[in-house]
Short mmCIF file of C-alpha atoms in Angstrom, two decimals:
data_model
loop_
_atom_site.label_atom_id
_atom_site.label_comp_id
_atom_site.label_asym_id
_atom_site.label_seq_id
_atom_site.Cartn_x
_atom_site.Cartn_y
_atom_site.Cartn_z
CA UNK A 16 0.00 0.00 0.00
CA UNK A 17 2.83 2.41 0.91
CA UNK A 18 4.66 1.75 -2.35
CA UNK A 19 1.57 2.15 -4.52
CA UNK A 20 0.56 5.44 -2.89
CA UNK A 21 4.05 6.88 -3.16
CA UNK A 22 4.32 5.72 -6.76
CA UNK A 23 1.13 7.59 -7.68
CA UNK A 24 2.31 10.76 -5.94
CA UNK A 25 5.75 10.74 -7.55
CA UNK A 26 4.22 9.78 -10.89
CA UNK A 27 2.30 13.05 -10.96
CA UNK A 28 5.55 14.95 -10.40
CA UNK A 29 7.27 13.09 -13.23
CA UNK A 30 4.34 13.61 -15.60
CA UNK A 31 4.51 17.37 -15.10
CA UNK A 32 8.27 17.42 -15.68
CA UNK A 33 8.34 15.18 -18.74
CA UNK A 34 5.40 16.90 -20.41
CA UNK A 35 7.20 20.23 -20.69
CA UNK A 36 9.00 20.67 -24.00
CA UNK A 37 10.23 17.13 -24.70
CA UNK A 38 7.39 15.82 -26.89
CA UNK A 39 9.75 14.74 -29.66
CA UNK A 40 12.30 13.03 -27.43
CA UNK A 41 12.84 9.30 -28.08
CA UNK A 42 11.02 6.95 -25.77
CA UNK A 43 12.87 6.25 -22.53
CA UNK A 44 13.72 2.91 -20.96
CA UNK A 45 11.69 1.06 -18.42
CA UNK A 46 13.65 0.55 -15.20
CA UNK A 47 13.05 -3.14 -15.81
CA UNK A 48 15.33 -2.91 -18.88
CA UNK A 49 18.39 -1.27 -17.27
CA UNK A 50 19.85 -0.73 -13.83
CA UNK A 51 20.33 2.80 -12.53
CA UNK A 52 24.05 2.92 -13.30
CA UNK A 53 23.44 1.86 -16.88
CA UNK A 54 20.62 4.38 -17.22
CA UNK A 55 22.95 7.18 -16.08
CA UNK A 56 25.51 6.12 -18.69
CA UNK A 57 22.82 6.10 -21.37
CA UNK A 58 21.77 9.65 -20.48
CA UNK A 59 25.38 10.90 -20.51
CA UNK A 60 26.04 9.22 -23.88
CA UNK A 61 22.83 10.60 -25.45
CA UNK A 62 23.77 14.20 -24.56
CA UNK A 63 27.42 13.86 -25.57
CA UNK A 64 27.86 15.77 -28.85
CA UNK A 65 24.09 16.13 -29.37
CA UNK A 66 22.24 19.07 -30.90
CA UNK A 67 20.58 19.58 -27.51
CA UNK A 68 23.99 20.00 -25.87
CA UNK A 69 25.03 22.51 -28.54
CA UNK A 70 21.88 24.59 -27.95
CA UNK A 71 22.37 24.33 -24.18
CA UNK A 72 25.93 25.67 -24.37
CA UNK A 73 24.70 28.75 -26.21
CA UNK A 74 21.79 29.57 -23.88
CA UNK A 75 21.22 31.43 -20.62
CA UNK A 76 20.37 28.98 -17.83
CA UNK A 77 20.90 30.47 -14.36
CA UNK A 78 22.08 28.31 -11.47
CA UNK A 79 21.73 31.13 -8.95
CA UNK A 80 18.82 33.05 -7.47
CA UNK A 81 16.89 35.51 -9.62
CA UNK A 82 16.81 37.81 -6.55
CA UNK A 83 19.68 39.35 -4.58
CA UNK A 84 18.64 40.80 -1.24
CA UNK A 85 19.76 44.18 0.16
CA UNK A 86 22.83 44.20 2.38
CA UNK A 87 21.90 43.33 5.96
CA UNK A 88 18.59 41.74 5.01
CA UNK A 89 16.70 41.23 7.09
CA UNK A 90 16.61 43.72 9.96
CA UNK A 91 13.88 41.88 11.86
CA UNK A 92 11.52 38.92 11.81
CA UNK A 93 8.73 41.00 10.30
CA UNK A 94 10.81 41.84 7.23
CA UNK A 95 11.93 38.23 6.93
CA UNK A 96 8.33 37.06 7.07
CA UNK A 97 7.25 39.69 4.53
CA UNK A 98 9.80 38.41 2.03
CA UNK A 99 8.99 34.76 2.70
CA UNK A 100 5.28 35.41 2.12
CA UNK A 101 6.05 37.64 -0.91
CA UNK A 102 4.22 40.57 0.67
CA UNK A 103 5.28 43.97 -0.73
CA UNK A 104 3.82 47.47 -0.89
CA UNK A 105 4.54 49.74 -3.85
CA UNK A 106 5.01 53.42 -2.95
CA UNK A 107 6.52 54.69 -6.20
CA UNK A 108 5.94 54.87 -9.94
CA UNK A 109 7.63 52.00 -11.75
CA UNK A 110 9.68 53.32 -14.68
CA UNK A 111 9.09 52.47 -18.32
CA UNK A 112 12.02 51.88 -20.64
CA UNK A 113 12.37 52.16 -24.38
CA UNK A 114 14.71 49.18 -24.38
CA UNK A 115 13.03 45.97 -25.47
CA UNK A 116 16.13 43.78 -25.29
CA UNK A 117 19.23 43.53 -23.15
CA UNK A 118 22.45 41.51 -23.07
CA UNK A 119 23.69 38.84 -20.72
CA UNK A 120 27.51 38.99 -20.67
CA UNK A 121 29.88 36.22 -19.60
CA UNK A 122 33.40 36.71 -18.31
CA UNK A 123 34.96 35.07 -21.38
CA UNK A 124 33.50 37.84 -23.57
CA UNK A 125 30.48 35.92 -24.90
CA UNK A 126 27.09 37.61 -24.76
CA UNK A 127 23.46 36.80 -25.52
CA UNK A 128 20.66 39.24 -26.34
CA UNK A 129 17.33 38.46 -24.66
CA UNK A 130 13.96 40.23 -24.25
CA UNK A 131 13.98 42.69 -21.35
CA UNK A 132 11.43 42.15 -18.58
CA UNK A 133 9.58 45.33 -17.58
CA UNK A 134 9.88 46.79 -14.10
CA UNK A 135 6.20 46.00 -13.54
CA UNK A 136 6.63 42.35 -14.53
CA UNK A 137 9.71 42.00 -12.31
CA UNK A 138 7.92 43.61 -9.36
CA UNK A 139 4.86 41.40 -9.83
CA UNK A 140 7.08 38.31 -9.49
CA UNK A 141 8.12 39.61 -6.07
CA UNK A 142 4.74 40.81 -4.81
CA UNK A 143 2.44 37.80 -4.69
CA UNK A 144 1.45 37.85 -1.04
CA UNK A 145 -1.70 39.98 -0.85
CA UNK A 146 -2.10 39.29 2.85
CA UNK A 147 -2.59 41.60 5.86
CA UNK A 148 0.73 40.61 7.45
CA UNK A 149 4.00 42.60 7.45
CA UNK A 150 5.18 43.96 4.10
CA UNK A 151 8.34 45.36 2.54
CA UNK A 152 7.83 48.82 1.06
CA UNK A 153 9.35 49.62 -2.36
CA UNK A 154 10.06 53.34 -2.80
CA UNK A 155 12.01 53.37 -6.07
CA UNK A 156 13.20 51.34 -9.06
CA UNK A 157 15.86 51.67 -11.75
CA UNK A 158 17.49 49.43 -14.34
CA UNK A 159 20.93 48.07 -13.48
CA UNK A 160 22.68 44.70 -13.40
CA UNK A 161 23.67 41.83 -11.11
CA UNK A 162 26.00 38.84 -11.23
CA UNK A 163 24.43 35.39 -11.55
CA UNK A 164 25.95 31.91 -11.71
CA UNK A 165 24.83 30.18 -14.93
CA UNK A 166 25.45 26.91 -16.73
CA UNK A 167 28.25 28.77 -18.54
CA UNK A 168 29.82 30.31 -15.45
CA UNK A 169 29.22 33.71 -13.86
CA UNK A 170 27.47 36.33 -15.97
CA UNK A 171 26.49 39.98 -15.67
CA UNK A 172 22.73 40.07 -16.13
CA UNK A 173 20.31 43.03 -16.55
CA UNK A 174 18.31 43.54 -13.36
CA UNK A 175 15.75 45.86 -11.85
CA UNK A 176 17.05 47.48 -8.68
CA UNK A 177 14.24 48.14 -6.21
CA UNK A 178 14.77 50.54 -3.32
CA UNK A 179 13.33 49.02 -0.15
CA UNK A 180 12.43 51.25 2.79
CA UNK A 181 14.88 50.85 5.66
CA UNK A 182 17.73 49.40 3.56
CA UNK A 183 20.75 51.23 2.11
CA UNK A 184 21.24 48.96 -0.91
CA UNK A 185 18.60 47.78 -3.39
CA UNK A 186 16.86 44.48 -3.80
CA UNK A 187 17.82 43.20 -7.27
CA UNK A 188 15.61 41.11 -9.53
CA UNK A 189 16.83 39.65 -12.86
CA UNK A 190 15.26 41.45 -15.84
CA UNK A 191 15.55 38.69 -18.45
CA UNK A 192 14.05 35.21 -18.63
CA UNK A 193 16.06 32.00 -19.14
CA UNK A 194 16.43 30.53 -22.61
CA UNK A 195 14.03 27.81 -23.72
CA UNK A 196 15.37 24.37 -22.93
CA UNK A 197 16.14 22.17 -25.97
CA UNK A 198 14.27 18.87 -26.43
CA UNK A 199 16.18 16.06 -24.73
CA UNK A 200 17.94 13.51 -26.97
CA UNK A 201 16.67 10.72 -24.69
CA UNK A 202 13.21 10.17 -23.22
CA UNK A 203 12.27 9.65 -19.60
CA UNK A 204 12.16 6.28 -17.88
CA UNK A 205 8.66 4.91 -18.34
CA UNK A 206 8.06 3.66 -14.81
CA UNK A 207 9.22 4.72 -11.36
CA UNK A 208 10.51 2.45 -8.63
CA UNK A 209 12.20 3.19 -5.34
CA UNK A 210 15.52 2.64 -7.16
CA UNK A 211 14.98 5.54 -9.61
CA UNK A 212 12.70 8.58 -9.24
CA UNK A 213 12.81 12.11 -10.74
CA UNK A 214 14.54 14.93 -8.91
CA UNK A 215 12.45 17.95 -7.91
CA UNK A 216 15.14 20.49 -8.74
CA UNK A 217 18.49 22.08 -8.03
CA UNK A 218 18.62 24.29 -4.93
CA UNK A 219 22.20 25.64 -4.79
CA UNK A 220 25.68 25.29 -6.23
CA UNK A 221 28.38 26.14 -3.66
CA UNK A 222 31.17 28.61 -4.37
CA UNK A 223 33.64 25.78 -4.88
CA UNK A 224 31.44 24.34 -7.63
CA UNK A 225 31.83 20.85 -6.13
CA UNK A 226 28.94 20.86 -3.66
CA UNK A 227 25.38 20.73 -4.97
CA UNK A 228 22.14 20.83 -3.01
CA UNK A 229 19.24 19.18 -4.80
CA UNK A 230 15.58 18.68 -3.89
CA UNK A 231 14.42 15.07 -3.86
CA UNK A 232 11.06 13.47 -3.14
CA UNK A 233 10.28 10.58 -0.81
CA UNK A 234 7.42 9.23 1.30
CA UNK A 235 6.50 9.39 4.97
CA UNK A 236 7.52 5.81 5.85
CA UNK A 237 11.03 5.42 4.45
CA UNK A 238 14.58 6.53 5.30
CA UNK A 239 14.57 9.42 2.85
CA UNK A 240 16.10 10.05 -0.58
CA UNK A 241 19.59 9.32 -1.87
CA UNK A 242 21.36 10.68 -4.95
CA UNK A 243 24.12 8.90 -6.90
CA UNK A 244 26.45 10.71 -9.30
CA UNK A 245 28.02 9.85 -12.66
CA UNK A 246 30.58 12.43 -13.76
CA UNK A 247 31.89 12.65 -17.33
CA UNK A 248 33.86 15.33 -19.14
CA UNK A 249 30.67 16.97 -20.46
CA UNK A 250 27.95 16.14 -17.95
CA UNK A 251 27.03 15.27 -14.37
CA UNK A 252 24.16 12.75 -14.20
CA UNK A 253 22.22 12.55 -10.91
CA UNK A 254 20.20 9.45 -10.05
CA UNK A 255 17.67 9.85 -7.22
CA UNK A 256 16.33 6.89 -5.24
CA UNK A 257 14.38 6.23 -2.02
CA UNK A 258 16.09 4.43 0.88
CA UNK A 259 14.69 2.06 3.47
CA UNK A 260 11.24 1.42 2.03
CA UNK A 261 9.12 -1.31 3.55
CA UNK A 262 5.76 -2.94 2.97
CA UNK A 263 2.77 -2.13 5.12
CA UNK A 264 0.26 0.68 5.59
CA UNK A 265 1.49 4.25 5.37
CA UNK A 266 0.14 7.74 4.73
CA UNK A 267 0.20 8.88 1.12
CA UNK A 268 1.96 12.22 1.66
CA UNK A 269 4.90 13.15 -0.52
CA UNK A 270 7.83 14.95 1.12
CA UNK A 271 10.68 16.99 -0.33
CA UNK A 272 14.14 16.88 1.25
CA UNK A 273 17.42 18.64 0.54
CA UNK A 274 20.26 16.30 -0.41
CA UNK A 275 23.91 17.38 -0.57
CA UNK A 276 25.89 15.97 -3.49
CA UNK A 277 29.71 16.10 -3.59
CA UNK A 278 31.49 16.10 -6.96
CA UNK A 279 35.07 15.04 -7.68
CA UNK A 280 35.71 18.34 -9.45
CA UNK A 281 33.78 21.59 -9.99
CA UNK A 282 30.71 21.28 -12.18
CA UNK A 283 31.99 24.13 -14.40
CA UNK A 284 30.16 24.18 -17.73
CA UNK A 285 29.12 20.53 -17.56
CA UNK A 286 25.39 19.86 -17.91
CA UNK A 287 23.57 18.70 -14.77
CA UNK A 288 21.22 15.93 -15.91
CA UNK A 289 18.48 13.91 -14.19
CA UNK A 290 18.87 10.18 -14.89
CA UNK A 291 15.11 9.61 -14.64
CA UNK A 292 13.87 12.36 -16.98
CA UNK A 293 16.94 12.50 -19.23
CA UNK A 294 16.74 16.29 -19.02
CA UNK A 295 18.71 19.08 -17.32
CA UNK A 296 17.93 19.31 -13.61
CA UNK A 297 15.64 22.36 -13.24
CA UNK A 298 16.79 25.21 -11.01
CA UNK A 299 14.62 26.91 -8.39
CA UNK A 300 11.39 26.33 -6.53
CA UNK A 301 8.32 27.37 -8.57
CA UNK A 302 6.48 29.18 -5.77
CA UNK A 303 9.42 30.82 -4.02
CA UNK A 304 10.19 34.54 -4.15
CA UNK A 305 13.12 33.77 -6.43
CA UNK A 306 12.10 31.18 -9.03
CA UNK A 307 14.27 30.71 -12.09
CA UNK A 308 13.42 27.98 -14.61
CA UNK A 309 11.57 24.68 -14.43
#
């Protein structure tokens, strides 16, 4: 009963992930056909030298937050709660700009021109709370830039700089959207088991580039998730599984847990791939104040 309920819950997660932009990808393997280590090798091989990898290397895919907080944030628990609940108050006119596009610039000199997000659209991504609790007050906005870690290293990215009452430095919000992900050269695994499930996303990449924090799903009656790693010269394939499952009755809730993954060397410009979906591991949490791409 526990396994069936968890399988249904995780299956819904996988269906949402696989159904986004990979319609033309070749059919994936059933976990009955290959073990997890072999599946990881298949994913790495499929991406090696593929058209999808070429498109990926030319795109803008952030691996860092779309928001950078003011220095000293937050002064108190009320401000911290306001940000966590995405509760803002606008006390200024948001500027218009004649610019319709802007450039993302990498340290090696490469650049990419992308549509510029308006100040209003950027602000609306911050202010989603609409509740009577504490709020952060925005008193000004101007166009500037911020540094963001991407799949191609650090980049200078256009950003809207919002002045927040009580803080000396602005809250920055990226003013361009990530590139569209290419269709994967390999399809998702057709069936989930405790030995291989989809990852929920990438949370952080440490400064050393060797420590990743990923979000993984599991159930209420197991020992939690585990993540194995296959590193190649061009990719890092992550295989998520569920530890310590057992038969017997259990609640059907699905939990998300942070898992720390250590790499042998910095991820650099290698593609982070999910062994289950065969696709790049998405960055960010969809309902947080700083989502990026899913």
